[in-house]
XYZ file of C-alpha atoms in Angstrom:
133
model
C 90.612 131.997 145.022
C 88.036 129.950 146.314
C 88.633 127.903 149.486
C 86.463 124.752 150.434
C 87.860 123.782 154.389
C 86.852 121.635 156.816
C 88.434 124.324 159.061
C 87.393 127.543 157.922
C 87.749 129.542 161.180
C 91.517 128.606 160.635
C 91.737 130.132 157.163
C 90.080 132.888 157.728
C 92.589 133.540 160.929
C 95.728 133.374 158.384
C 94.251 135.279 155.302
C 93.194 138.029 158.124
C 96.931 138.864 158.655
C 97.601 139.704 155.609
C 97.253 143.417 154.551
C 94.472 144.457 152.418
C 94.592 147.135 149.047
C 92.197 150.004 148.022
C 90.556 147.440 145.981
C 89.738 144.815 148.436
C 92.453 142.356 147.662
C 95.393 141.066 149.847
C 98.276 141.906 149.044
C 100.907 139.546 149.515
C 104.890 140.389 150.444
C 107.098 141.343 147.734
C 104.325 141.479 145.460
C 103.045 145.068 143.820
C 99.114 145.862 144.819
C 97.862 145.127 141.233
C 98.321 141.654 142.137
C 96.410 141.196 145.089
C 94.316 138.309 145.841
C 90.702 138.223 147.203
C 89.693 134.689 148.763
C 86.423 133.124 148.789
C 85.019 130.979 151.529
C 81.869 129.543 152.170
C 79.958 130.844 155.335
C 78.629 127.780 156.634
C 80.787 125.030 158.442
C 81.880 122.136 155.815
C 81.842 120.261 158.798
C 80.844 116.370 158.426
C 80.076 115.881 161.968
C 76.325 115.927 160.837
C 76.893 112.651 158.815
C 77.970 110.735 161.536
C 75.311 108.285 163.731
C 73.467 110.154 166.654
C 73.808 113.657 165.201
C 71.876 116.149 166.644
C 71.075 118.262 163.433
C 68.104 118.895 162.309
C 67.195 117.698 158.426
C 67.576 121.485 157.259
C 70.583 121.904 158.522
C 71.999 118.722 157.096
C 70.211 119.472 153.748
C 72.360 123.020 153.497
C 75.696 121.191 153.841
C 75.127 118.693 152.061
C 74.058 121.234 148.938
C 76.960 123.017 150.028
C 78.675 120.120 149.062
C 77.985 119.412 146.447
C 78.014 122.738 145.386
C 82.288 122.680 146.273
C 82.607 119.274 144.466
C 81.249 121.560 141.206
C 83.060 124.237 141.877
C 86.539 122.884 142.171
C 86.725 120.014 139.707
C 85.591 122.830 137.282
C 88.445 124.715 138.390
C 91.296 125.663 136.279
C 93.834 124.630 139.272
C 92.833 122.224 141.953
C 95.090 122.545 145.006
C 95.132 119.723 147.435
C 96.925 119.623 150.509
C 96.839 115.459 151.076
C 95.106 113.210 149.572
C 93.843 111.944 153.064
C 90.087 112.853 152.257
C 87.638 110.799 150.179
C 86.510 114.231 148.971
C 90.324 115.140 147.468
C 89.716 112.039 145.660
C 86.404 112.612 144.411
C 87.399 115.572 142.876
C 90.063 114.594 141.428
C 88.193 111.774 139.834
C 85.928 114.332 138.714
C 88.768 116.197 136.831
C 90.058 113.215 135.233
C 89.495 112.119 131.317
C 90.285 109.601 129.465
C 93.352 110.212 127.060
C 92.339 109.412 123.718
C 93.781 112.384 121.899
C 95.860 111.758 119.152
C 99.585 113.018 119.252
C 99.254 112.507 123.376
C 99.560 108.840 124.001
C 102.883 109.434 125.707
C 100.844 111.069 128.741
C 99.030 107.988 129.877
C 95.796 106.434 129.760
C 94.810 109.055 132.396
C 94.862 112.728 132.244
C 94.218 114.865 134.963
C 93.671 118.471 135.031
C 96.061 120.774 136.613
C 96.088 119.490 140.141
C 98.653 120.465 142.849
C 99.617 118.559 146.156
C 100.903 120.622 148.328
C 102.584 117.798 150.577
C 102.528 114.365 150.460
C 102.049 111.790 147.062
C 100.869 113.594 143.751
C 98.559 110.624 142.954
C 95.871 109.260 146.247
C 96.662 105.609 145.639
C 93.937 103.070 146.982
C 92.092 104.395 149.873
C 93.360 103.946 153.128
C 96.495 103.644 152.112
């Protein structure tokens, strides 16, 4: 599972109580160890404080995340499942956008002019609405 988080100190905290197979993976509760899950983060902070005016960050460091990036916006709107928890984030949306199509498949006109690959909300509205909003 691969995890893009503007808080990855946090995620790492939670998937580190989890207990951990011969293989490597987690294993969660309830669940036999052939199942286990491995989780995938990237090193570097996804942090935007970089972007904002007066940032203190030098160009290479600012080049990095901002590959890194784009590198996550690749990653998950070629996923098979994207899992959002809000739509509060221009980047949510972006991918989203990313994993929409245009439905112009015969036999599927019932689904909308839109369809989106599998995408999950975890809370909150399953579509982002207008931004801001």
């Amino acid at each position: 599972i691969y995890i893009a988080s503007d808080d990855p100190g946090q995620i790492k905290e939670e998937i580190s109580k989890y207990p951990v197979g011969d293989a490597g993976n987690l294993i969660l509760p309830g669940v036999d160890e052939c199942h286990g899950l491995r989780f995938y983060l990237r090193e570097d902070s996804t942090s935007t404080e970089f972007m904002k005016k007066g940032s203190t960050s030098d160009c290479s460091i600012q080049y990095r995340r901002t590959i890194s990036s784009v590198a996550d916006l690749i990653i998950l709107s070629k996923s098979s499942t994207f899992i959002i928890g809000e739509f509060g984030s221009g980047f949510g949306r972006l991918v989203r956008t990313f994993r929409a199509a245009l439905n112009d498949f015969p036999g599927r006109e019932e689904e909308g002019p839109v369809l989106v690959r599998d995408t999950r909300v975890v809370w909150g509205k399953p579509h982002p609405g207008p931004p801001g909003m």
